[in-house]
Amino acid sequence: MPSYDYDLFTIGAGSGGVRASRVASAHGAKVAVAEEYRVGGTCVIRGCVPKKLLVYGAHFAEDLKDARRFGWNVPDCSFDWSVLRDNVLADVDRLEKAYTETLGNHKVEVIRERAVVKGPHEIALASGRTVTAGKILIATGAWPLIPDVPGAEHGITSNEVFHLPELPKRVVIAGGGYIANEFAGIFNEFGSKVTIVNRSDAILRGYDEQIRDRLLQISMIKGIEFRFNAPFEKIEKLEDGSLRIFMQGCDPIEADCLIFATGRRPKSDGIGLEEAGVALNEKGAVVVDEDNRTSVDSIYAVGDVTDRVQLTPVAIREGQAFADTVFGGKPHRVDYGCIPSAVFSHPPLAGVGMTEGQARNKLGSIKVYQSDFRPMKNVLAGRNERSLYKMIVDAASDRVVGLHMIGPDAPEILQAAAVAVKAGLTKQAFDDTVALHPSMAEELVLLK
């Protein structure tokens, strides 16, 4: 057997890479992980974790107003972006340290420099050192896309949002996906004038149509503006530092900040994959089989760089399955069916399983149950904002094949309900469950 410096060398210390590395080490492998930026990856450093903290901060705008209706003598409050920004960044520092310590505690060597694949078992480091490994794992994640239009360099992406020196008064957000709608809600609550510009005619493709339409309606009532079917033409920077944004089919918009949230591409370029014989698809994603193996037998890939399902929990599952299968003698594969997802908009939405449209196309005969209600808290607060819960049922078997909801705490409620959908429970099983009253979640067992 050939001798290598490491049993496993992981490139990228994000969610998938960290999980795979520490589990492989726990199975007895000698493991190193190279990270050129910060340990923790997109989710921890510049994605879902700091963004969720901004969402929490944004919620206080409405909570403070509502508190007066509940008897609290809350004075007019001002918001200090720099305080929240710095506290969020400090928490990111804490989490990076915790992730680094976790790797160290599992005897994983952390190499803080860029690594490039030089062959099936060879890796070149930025310092000039070359190392060898029995297996190489690519876990480099994905990177925000920037449209190829004149002046695009004047915009930023979600990576830079967390470091803005001051709160922009006017924000234009390009895109209609979850990142665009989440940041629209955040900055709108902070008091910025927000406009979403989308090149297509809809937001949140892939989510249930009624649910995403409800978010659009609520967002517009909250003051967020939308420009649909409006591809960018150019962006100009004015003398005062502001931007003038030109689009097809509508008047230019002036803004203080332009955020591109137009998708993410696999971060596979410049690390020697094609030269090493690793197949990439037309989007640059690493092509892998069901066991995360690439076209080179000794090289594997997990997470967003494979562009299968770009979600942190999925990357973690893939990393676990890889390590258990290759180093643990416990082969298993990730089940990509019935994955729950959420958009932390204002209000948030969440879904699992098939949408109504998908179910009609696949199953033909379905039943749709729904509850359109105003949460108790909103009633007393004087808010007309309504929640919507939908259940999609296979008419032939009575099995619940989809749950979709928008309203306060929708993601927290859906996580437990997703277990029932994954388990294949029937509508009758929901009906047989006693309601927990008074709660919003009880609507799930009272759907008509």
Short mmCIF file of C-alpha atoms in Angstrom, two decimals:
data_model
loop_
_atom_site.label_atom_id
_atom_site.label_comp_id
_atom_site.label_asym_id
_atom_site.label_seq_id
_atom_site.Cartn_x
_atom_site.Cartn_y
_atom_site.Cartn_z
CA MET A 1 0.00 0.00 0.00
CA PRO A 2 1.37 3.46 -0.86
CA SER A 3 2.19 5.78 2.02
CA TYR A 4 0.59 9.23 2.18
CA ASP A 5 1.01 12.23 4.48
CA TYR A 6 -2.71 12.08 5.30
CA ASP A 7 -5.54 9.61 4.93
CA LEU A 8 -7.88 12.51 4.11
CA PHE A 9 -7.14 16.03 2.95
CA THR A 10 -10.17 18.34 2.87
CA ILE A 11 -10.18 21.60 0.92
CA GLY A 12 -12.66 23.98 2.53
CA ALA A 13 -13.61 24.27 6.19
CA GLY A 14 -17.30 25.01 5.82
CA SER A 15 -20.17 23.00 7.21
CA GLY A 16 -19.65 19.96 4.98
CA GLY A 17 -15.87 19.95 5.17
CA VAL A 18 -15.77 20.35 8.94
CA ARG A 19 -18.26 17.55 9.53
CA ALA A 20 -16.51 15.17 7.13
CA SER A 21 -13.08 15.94 8.58
CA ARG A 22 -13.91 15.48 12.24
CA VAL A 23 -15.98 12.33 11.66
CA ALA A 24 -13.25 10.80 9.50
CA SER A 25 -10.72 11.59 12.23
CA ALA A 26 -13.00 10.03 14.84
CA HIS A 27 -12.98 6.89 12.69
CA GLY A 28 -9.18 6.80 13.02
CA ALA A 29 -8.09 8.62 9.86
CA LYS A 30 -5.24 11.12 9.80
CA VAL A 31 -6.93 14.28 8.55
CA ALA A 32 -5.99 17.80 7.50
CA VAL A 33 -8.25 20.56 6.27
CA ALA A 34 -7.09 23.61 4.30
CA GLU A 35 -9.02 26.87 4.57
CA GLU A 36 -7.81 30.04 2.85
CA TYR A 37 -10.25 32.39 4.57
CA ARG A 38 -12.03 31.57 7.85
CA VAL A 39 -13.13 28.31 9.43
CA GLY A 40 -16.91 27.92 9.35
CA GLY A 41 -17.65 28.60 5.69
CA THR A 42 -20.52 30.50 4.14
CA CYS A 43 -23.18 29.66 6.72
CA VAL A 44 -21.22 30.63 9.82
CA ILE A 45 -19.08 33.47 8.47
CA ARG A 46 -21.14 35.27 5.81
CA GLY A 47 -24.46 33.50 5.44
CA CYS A 48 -27.32 31.99 7.37
CA VAL A 49 -26.00 32.55 10.92
CA PRO A 50 -25.13 36.28 10.78
CA LYS A 51 -28.14 36.89 8.52
CA LYS A 52 -30.48 35.25 11.04
CA LEU A 53 -29.03 37.53 13.73
CA LEU A 54 -29.90 40.53 11.54
CA VAL A 55 -33.42 39.08 11.17
CA TYR A 56 -33.75 38.95 14.95
CA GLY A 57 -32.58 42.56 15.16
CA ALA A 58 -35.04 43.66 12.49
CA HIS A 59 -37.99 42.09 14.32
CA PHE A 60 -37.65 44.59 17.15
CA ALA A 61 -38.91 47.36 14.87
CA GLU A 62 -42.40 45.83 14.87
CA ASP A 63 -42.17 44.32 18.34
CA LEU A 64 -41.47 47.69 19.93
CA LYS A 65 -44.49 49.22 18.19
CA ASP A 66 -46.71 46.29 19.12
CA ALA A 67 -45.60 46.46 22.76
CA ARG A 68 -47.62 49.65 23.28
CA ARG A 69 -50.82 47.76 22.49
CA PHE A 70 -49.87 45.29 25.20
CA GLY A 71 -49.51 47.99 27.83
CA TRP A 72 -45.81 48.76 27.64
CA ASN A 73 -44.90 52.45 27.67
CA VAL A 74 -42.21 52.18 25.00
CA PRO A 75 -40.70 55.52 23.95
CA ASP A 76 -39.76 56.27 20.36
CA CYS A 77 -36.57 54.33 19.67
CA SER A 78 -33.76 54.84 17.18
CA PHE A 79 -31.69 52.12 15.57
CA ASP A 80 -27.88 52.03 15.56
CA TRP A 81 -26.64 49.84 12.71
CA SER A 82 -23.04 49.87 13.94
CA VAL A 83 -23.98 48.31 17.28
CA LEU A 84 -25.84 45.39 15.70
CA ARG A 85 -23.21 44.97 12.98
CA ASP A 86 -20.33 44.83 15.44
CA ASN A 87 -22.15 42.49 17.82
CA VAL A 88 -22.99 40.14 14.96
CA LEU A 89 -19.39 40.14 13.73
CA ALA A 90 -18.18 39.45 17.27
CA ASP A 91 -20.46 36.43 17.43
CA VAL A 92 -19.09 35.24 14.09
CA ASP A 93 -15.60 35.46 15.63
CA ARG A 94 -16.81 33.36 18.57
CA LEU A 95 -18.29 30.73 16.28
CA GLU A 96 -15.16 30.54 14.13
CA LYS A 97 -13.09 29.93 17.25
CA ALA A 98 -15.54 27.22 18.36
CA TYR A 99 -15.39 25.47 14.97
CA THR A 100 -11.59 25.63 14.99
CA GLU A 101 -11.46 24.19 18.51
CA THR A 102 -13.84 21.40 17.48
CA LEU A 103 -11.46 20.39 14.69
CA GLY A 104 -8.51 20.54 17.05
CA ASN A 105 -10.31 18.47 19.67
CA HIS A 106 -10.87 15.81 17.01
CA LYS A 107 -7.16 15.88 16.07
CA VAL A 108 -7.77 17.44 12.66
CA GLU A 109 -4.87 19.58 11.44
CA VAL A 110 -6.05 23.00 10.21
CA ILE A 111 -3.91 24.52 7.47
CA ARG A 112 -4.78 28.18 6.94
CA GLU A 113 -3.75 28.64 3.32
CA ARG A 114 -4.99 28.02 -0.18
CA ALA A 115 -4.75 24.46 -1.46
CA VAL A 116 -4.75 23.32 -5.11
CA VAL A 117 -5.24 19.77 -6.36
CA LYS A 118 -2.23 18.57 -8.36
CA GLY A 119 -3.25 14.97 -8.93
CA PRO A 120 -5.32 12.09 -7.56
CA HIS A 121 -3.33 12.11 -4.30
CA GLU A 122 -1.34 15.37 -4.38
CA ILE A 123 -2.13 18.85 -3.05
CA ALA A 124 -0.02 22.00 -3.44
CA LEU A 125 -0.25 24.63 -0.69
CA ALA A 126 0.18 28.38 -1.19
CA SER A 127 3.32 28.31 0.96
CA GLY A 128 5.00 26.11 -1.63
CA ARG A 129 4.69 22.87 0.30
CA THR A 130 3.27 19.78 -1.39
CA VAL A 131 1.42 17.08 0.56
CA THR A 132 -0.16 13.77 -0.34
CA ALA A 133 -3.39 12.10 0.77
CA GLY A 134 -5.14 8.80 0.23
CA LYS A 135 -8.43 10.64 -0.30
CA ILE A 136 -9.10 14.26 -1.20
CA LEU A 137 -12.42 15.95 -0.36
CA ILE A 138 -13.54 19.12 -2.14
CA ALA A 139 -15.83 21.20 0.08
CA THR A 140 -15.27 24.72 -1.21
CA GLY A 141 -18.92 25.77 -1.30
CA ALA A 142 -20.42 28.38 -3.63
CA TRP A 143 -19.93 32.08 -4.35
CA PRO A 144 -22.38 34.89 -5.21
CA LEU A 145 -23.00 35.57 -8.88
CA ILE A 146 -22.56 39.12 -10.18
CA PRO A 147 -24.36 40.05 -13.43
CA ASP A 148 -22.20 40.95 -16.39
CA VAL A 149 -23.42 44.53 -16.86
CA PRO A 150 -21.52 47.83 -17.06
CA GLY A 151 -20.94 49.27 -13.60
CA ALA A 152 -21.59 46.01 -11.73
CA GLU A 153 -18.45 46.69 -9.68
CA HIS A 154 -20.39 49.40 -7.83
CA GLY A 155 -22.69 46.81 -6.26
CA ILE A 156 -22.01 44.40 -3.41
CA THR A 157 -23.15 40.86 -2.58
CA SER A 158 -24.46 39.20 0.56
CA ASN A 159 -20.80 38.62 1.52
CA GLU A 160 -20.23 42.34 2.08
CA VAL A 161 -23.60 43.28 3.61
CA PHE A 162 -22.44 42.40 7.11
CA HIS A 163 -19.58 44.91 6.89
CA LEU A 164 -21.45 48.01 5.64
CA PRO A 165 -19.96 51.09 7.34
CA GLU A 166 -23.40 52.67 7.74
CA LEU A 167 -27.05 51.87 7.13
CA PRO A 168 -27.99 52.87 3.56
CA LYS A 169 -31.11 55.00 3.23
CA ARG A 170 -32.03 53.54 -0.18
CA VAL A 171 -31.33 49.93 -1.03
CA VAL A 172 -31.87 48.15 -4.34
CA ILE A 173 -31.70 44.37 -4.22
CA ALA A 174 -31.25 42.40 -7.44
CA GLY A 175 -32.93 39.00 -7.49
CA GLY A 176 -36.10 37.27 -6.39
CA GLY A 177 -34.84 34.35 -4.34
CA TYR A 178 -34.59 33.76 -0.63
CA ILE A 179 -31.49 35.92 -0.11
CA ALA A 180 -33.11 38.89 -1.87
CA ASN A 181 -36.36 38.64 0.08
CA GLU A 182 -34.64 38.12 3.41
CA PHE A 183 -32.42 41.18 3.07
CA ALA A 184 -35.37 43.19 1.74
CA GLY A 185 -37.27 42.45 4.94
CA ILE A 186 -34.24 43.21 7.11
CA PHE A 187 -33.41 46.60 5.61
CA ASN A 188 -37.06 47.61 5.35
CA GLU A 189 -37.50 47.06 9.10
CA PHE A 190 -34.33 49.05 9.77
CA GLY A 191 -35.94 51.99 7.96
CA SER A 192 -34.27 51.84 4.55
CA LYS A 193 -36.24 52.39 1.37
CA VAL A 194 -36.07 48.99 -0.34
CA THR A 195 -36.69 48.04 -3.96
CA ILE A 196 -36.37 44.50 -5.31
CA VAL A 197 -35.46 44.34 -8.99
CA ASN A 198 -36.03 40.96 -10.63
CA ARG A 199 -35.40 39.97 -14.24
CA SER A 200 -38.30 37.46 -14.15
CA ASP A 201 -41.97 37.93 -13.26
CA ALA A 202 -42.09 36.14 -9.88
CA ILE A 203 -40.31 35.77 -6.55
CA LEU A 204 -39.22 32.55 -4.83
CA ARG A 205 -39.64 30.10 -7.68
CA GLY A 206 -40.02 26.58 -6.34
CA TYR A 207 -42.14 27.58 -3.36
CA ASP A 208 -45.90 27.16 -3.29
CA GLU A 209 -47.50 29.84 -5.44
CA GLN A 210 -50.11 30.93 -2.87
CA ILE A 211 -47.49 31.25 -0.15
CA ARG A 212 -45.10 33.33 -2.23
CA ASP A 213 -47.98 35.51 -3.46
CA ARG A 214 -48.92 36.16 0.16
CA LEU A 215 -45.35 37.26 0.93
CA LEU A 216 -45.39 39.59 -2.07
CA GLN A 217 -48.67 41.12 -0.90
CA ILE A 218 -47.46 41.62 2.67
CA SER A 219 -44.08 42.97 1.53
CA MET A 220 -45.76 45.59 -0.65
CA ILE A 221 -48.03 46.63 2.22
CA LYS A 222 -44.92 47.05 4.38
CA GLY A 223 -43.50 49.44 1.78
CA ILE A 224 -41.10 47.25 -0.20
CA GLU A 225 -41.28 48.05 -3.92
CA PHE A 226 -40.83 45.52 -6.73
CA ARG A 227 -39.70 45.84 -10.34
CA PHE A 228 -40.42 42.70 -12.37
CA ASN A 229 -39.19 41.77 -15.85
CA ALA A 230 -36.47 44.38 -15.41
CA PRO A 231 -33.01 43.13 -16.44
CA PHE A 232 -30.15 45.50 -15.60
CA GLU A 233 -28.68 47.65 -18.36
CA LYS A 234 -25.99 49.57 -16.45
CA ILE A 235 -25.08 51.09 -13.09
CA GLU A 236 -23.61 54.56 -12.79
CA LYS A 237 -21.87 56.03 -9.74
CA LEU A 238 -22.80 59.67 -9.14
CA GLU A 239 -20.60 62.42 -7.73
CA ASP A 240 -22.12 62.16 -4.25
CA GLY A 241 -21.33 58.43 -4.13
CA SER A 242 -24.88 57.26 -4.77
CA LEU A 243 -25.84 54.98 -7.65
CA ARG A 244 -28.16 55.36 -10.60
CA ILE A 245 -29.44 51.99 -11.79
CA PHE A 246 -30.78 51.52 -15.31
CA MET A 247 -33.12 48.64 -16.20
CA GLN A 248 -35.09 47.57 -19.22
CA GLY A 249 -38.72 48.62 -19.28
CA CYS A 250 -38.76 51.04 -16.33
CA ASP A 251 -37.33 54.32 -15.10
CA PRO A 252 -33.87 54.45 -13.49
CA ILE A 253 -33.64 54.10 -9.69
CA GLU A 254 -31.22 56.00 -7.48
CA ALA A 255 -29.86 54.18 -4.44
CA ASP A 256 -27.15 54.31 -1.83
CA CYS A 257 -26.51 50.58 -1.97
CA LEU A 258 -27.04 47.88 -4.61
CA ILE A 259 -27.01 44.28 -3.40
CA PHE A 260 -26.69 41.47 -5.93
CA ALA A 261 -28.66 38.41 -4.80
CA THR A 262 -28.89 36.76 -8.20
CA GLY A 263 -27.80 33.24 -7.32
CA ARG A 264 -24.65 31.41 -6.31
CA ARG A 265 -22.22 29.39 -8.41
CA PRO A 266 -20.08 26.45 -7.26
CA LYS A 267 -16.64 27.65 -6.15
CA SER A 268 -14.62 25.16 -8.17
CA ASP A 269 -12.40 27.39 -10.29
CA GLY A 270 -8.69 27.81 -9.70
CA ILE A 271 -8.13 24.77 -7.49
CA GLY A 272 -6.84 22.39 -10.14
CA LEU A 273 -9.86 20.15 -10.49
CA GLU A 274 -10.10 19.97 -14.28
CA GLU A 275 -6.34 19.59 -14.60
CA ALA A 276 -6.55 16.63 -12.20
CA GLY A 277 -9.27 15.03 -14.33
CA VAL A 278 -12.25 15.89 -12.12
CA ALA A 279 -15.39 16.35 -14.23
CA LEU A 280 -17.38 19.58 -13.85
CA ASN A 281 -20.79 20.34 -15.33
CA GLU A 282 -21.73 23.41 -17.37
CA LYS A 283 -22.26 25.45 -14.19
CA GLY A 284 -18.87 24.52 -12.78
CA ALA A 285 -20.31 22.10 -10.24
CA VAL A 286 -18.28 19.03 -9.33
CA VAL A 287 -20.04 15.96 -10.73
CA VAL A 288 -20.38 13.22 -8.11
CA ASP A 289 -22.14 9.89 -7.73
CA GLU A 290 -24.45 8.81 -4.89
CA ASP A 291 -21.43 8.22 -2.66
CA ASN A 292 -19.97 11.71 -3.31
CA ARG A 293 -17.18 10.31 -5.51
CA THR A 294 -16.00 12.36 -8.49
CA SER A 295 -14.73 11.05 -11.84
CA VAL A 296 -11.37 10.51 -10.08
CA ASP A 297 -11.68 7.55 -7.69
CA SER A 298 -9.66 9.12 -4.85
CA ILE A 299 -11.34 12.56 -4.99
CA TYR A 300 -14.74 13.27 -3.47
CA ALA A 301 -16.92 16.38 -3.07
CA VAL A 302 -19.75 17.48 -0.78
CA GLY A 303 -21.87 20.59 -0.23
CA ASP A 304 -22.66 23.54 -2.46
CA VAL A 305 -19.71 22.91 -4.80
CA THR A 306 -21.70 19.93 -6.14
CA ASP A 307 -24.81 22.11 -6.68
CA ARG A 308 -27.20 19.34 -5.65
CA VAL A 309 -29.12 21.05 -2.83
CA GLN A 310 -27.50 24.28 -1.60
CA LEU A 311 -28.47 24.01 2.05
CA THR A 312 -26.19 23.80 5.08
CA PRO A 313 -27.92 20.78 6.70
CA VAL A 314 -27.61 18.90 3.40
CA ALA A 315 -23.86 19.62 3.22
CA ILE A 316 -23.50 18.34 6.77
CA ARG A 317 -25.38 15.13 5.93
CA GLU A 318 -23.22 14.63 2.85
CA GLY A 319 -20.05 15.13 4.88
CA GLN A 320 -21.26 12.62 7.48
CA ALA A 321 -22.22 10.04 4.84
CA PHE A 322 -18.86 10.42 3.10
CA ALA A 323 -16.84 9.96 6.28
CA ASP A 324 -18.93 7.04 7.55
CA THR A 325 -18.84 5.30 4.17
CA VAL A 326 -15.16 5.79 3.31
CA PHE A 327 -13.55 5.67 6.76
CA GLY A 328 -16.13 4.28 9.17
CA GLY A 329 -17.23 1.05 7.58
CA LYS A 330 -20.84 2.24 7.83
CA PRO A 331 -21.88 2.97 4.24
CA HIS A 332 -24.99 5.07 3.77
CA ARG A 333 -26.31 7.72 1.41
CA VAL A 334 -28.16 11.00 1.83
CA ASP A 335 -31.90 10.89 1.19
CA TYR A 336 -32.73 14.03 -0.78
CA GLY A 337 -36.47 13.50 -0.63
CA CYS A 338 -38.71 15.74 1.43
CA ILE A 339 -36.13 18.32 2.54
CA PRO A 340 -37.69 21.20 4.50
CA SER A 341 -36.67 24.76 3.68
CA ALA A 342 -37.47 28.23 4.93
CA VAL A 343 -37.20 31.87 3.94
CA PHE A 344 -36.55 34.16 6.91
CA SER A 345 -38.48 37.02 5.39
CA HIS A 346 -40.91 39.32 7.25
CA PRO A 347 -43.00 37.27 7.94
CA PRO A 348 -41.07 34.03 7.36
CA LEU A 349 -42.31 31.19 5.21
CA ALA A 350 -41.45 27.49 5.18
CA GLY A 351 -42.33 24.39 3.23
CA VAL A 352 -41.69 20.67 2.93
CA GLY A 353 -42.68 18.17 0.26
CA MET A 354 -44.59 18.91 -2.92
CA THR A 355 -46.26 22.22 -3.68
CA GLU A 356 -49.85 22.19 -4.89
CA GLY A 357 -48.70 22.56 -8.50
CA GLN A 358 -46.11 19.79 -8.22
CA ALA A 359 -48.61 17.44 -6.59
CA ARG A 360 -51.25 18.02 -9.29
CA ASN A 361 -48.68 17.32 -12.00
CA LYS A 362 -47.32 14.18 -10.34
CA LEU A 363 -50.31 12.67 -8.53
CA GLY A 364 -53.28 14.04 -10.46
CA SER A 365 -55.94 13.69 -7.79
CA ILE A 366 -55.12 15.65 -4.64
CA LYS A 367 -56.90 17.41 -1.80
CA VAL A 368 -55.83 20.81 -0.52
CA TYR A 369 -56.61 21.94 3.02
CA GLN A 370 -55.79 25.41 4.24
CA SER A 371 -56.21 27.91 7.02
CA ASP A 372 -56.07 31.65 6.34
CA PHE A 373 -56.07 33.37 9.72
CA ARG A 374 -54.88 36.37 11.68
CA PRO A 375 -52.59 35.32 14.56
CA MET A 376 -53.87 36.26 18.01
CA LYS A 377 -50.93 38.56 18.66
CA ASN A 378 -51.57 40.47 15.43
CA VAL A 379 -55.23 40.96 16.39
CA LEU A 380 -54.41 42.71 19.67
CA ALA A 381 -51.51 44.59 18.08
CA GLY A 382 -53.89 45.98 15.47
CA ARG A 383 -52.04 44.35 12.55
CA ASN A 384 -54.09 43.05 9.64
CA GLU A 385 -51.30 40.74 8.51
CA ARG A 386 -52.65 37.23 7.95
CA SER A 387 -50.95 33.83 8.05
CA LEU A 388 -51.63 31.03 5.58
CA TYR A 389 -51.11 27.30 6.16
CA LYS A 390 -51.59 24.73 3.38
CA MET A 391 -51.64 20.95 3.45
CA ILE A 392 -51.39 18.94 0.22
CA VAL A 393 -52.83 15.41 0.42
CA ASP A 394 -52.72 12.50 -2.03
CA ALA A 395 -56.43 11.79 -2.54
CA ALA A 396 -55.81 8.11 -3.25
CA SER A 397 -53.91 7.32 -0.04
CA ASP A 398 -54.78 10.22 2.29
CA ARG A 399 -51.01 10.68 2.76
CA VAL A 400 -49.78 14.23 3.42
CA VAL A 401 -47.31 15.01 0.65
CA GLY A 402 -46.72 18.69 1.32
CA LEU A 403 -46.97 21.36 4.02
CA HIS A 404 -46.47 25.06 3.31
CA MET A 405 -46.94 28.05 5.56
CA ILE A 406 -46.26 31.74 5.99
CA GLY A 407 -46.57 33.52 9.30
CA PRO A 408 -44.77 34.17 12.60
CA ASP A 409 -42.42 31.33 13.58
CA ALA A 410 -43.37 29.31 10.48
CA PRO A 411 -39.89 27.68 10.24
CA GLU A 412 -39.95 26.65 13.90
CA ILE A 413 -43.40 25.08 13.49
CA LEU A 414 -42.59 23.37 10.21
CA GLN A 415 -39.48 21.58 11.50
CA ALA A 416 -41.57 19.29 13.72
CA ALA A 417 -44.33 18.95 11.14
CA ALA A 418 -41.77 17.93 8.50
CA VAL A 419 -41.13 14.75 10.48
CA ALA A 420 -44.77 13.76 9.93
CA VAL A 421 -44.55 14.42 6.19
CA LYS A 422 -41.28 12.52 5.91
CA ALA A 423 -42.81 9.61 7.81
CA GLY A 424 -45.71 9.46 5.35
CA LEU A 425 -48.46 10.18 7.87
CA THR A 426 -52.02 10.67 6.67
CA LYS A 427 -54.37 13.61 7.00
CA GLN A 428 -56.37 11.43 9.42
CA ALA A 429 -53.30 11.22 11.70
CA PHE A 430 -53.26 15.02 11.89
CA ASP A 431 -57.03 15.09 12.51
CA ASP A 432 -56.65 12.53 15.33
CA THR A 433 -54.10 14.70 17.13
CA VAL A 434 -55.53 16.97 19.83
CA ALA A 435 -54.86 20.66 19.24
CA LEU A 436 -52.51 22.60 21.49
CA HIS A 437 -54.58 25.70 22.25
CA PRO A 438 -54.10 28.61 21.93
CA SER A 439 -51.27 28.40 19.43
CA MET A 440 -50.67 29.04 15.75
CA ALA A 441 -49.38 25.50 15.30
CA GLU A 442 -52.76 24.04 16.23
CA GLU A 443 -54.04 25.10 12.82
CA LEU A 444 -52.11 22.12 11.39
CA VAL A 445 -54.47 19.66 13.10
CA LEU A 446 -57.60 21.72 12.41
CA LEU A 447 -57.21 22.18 8.66
CA LYS A 448 -60.46 21.89 6.68
#
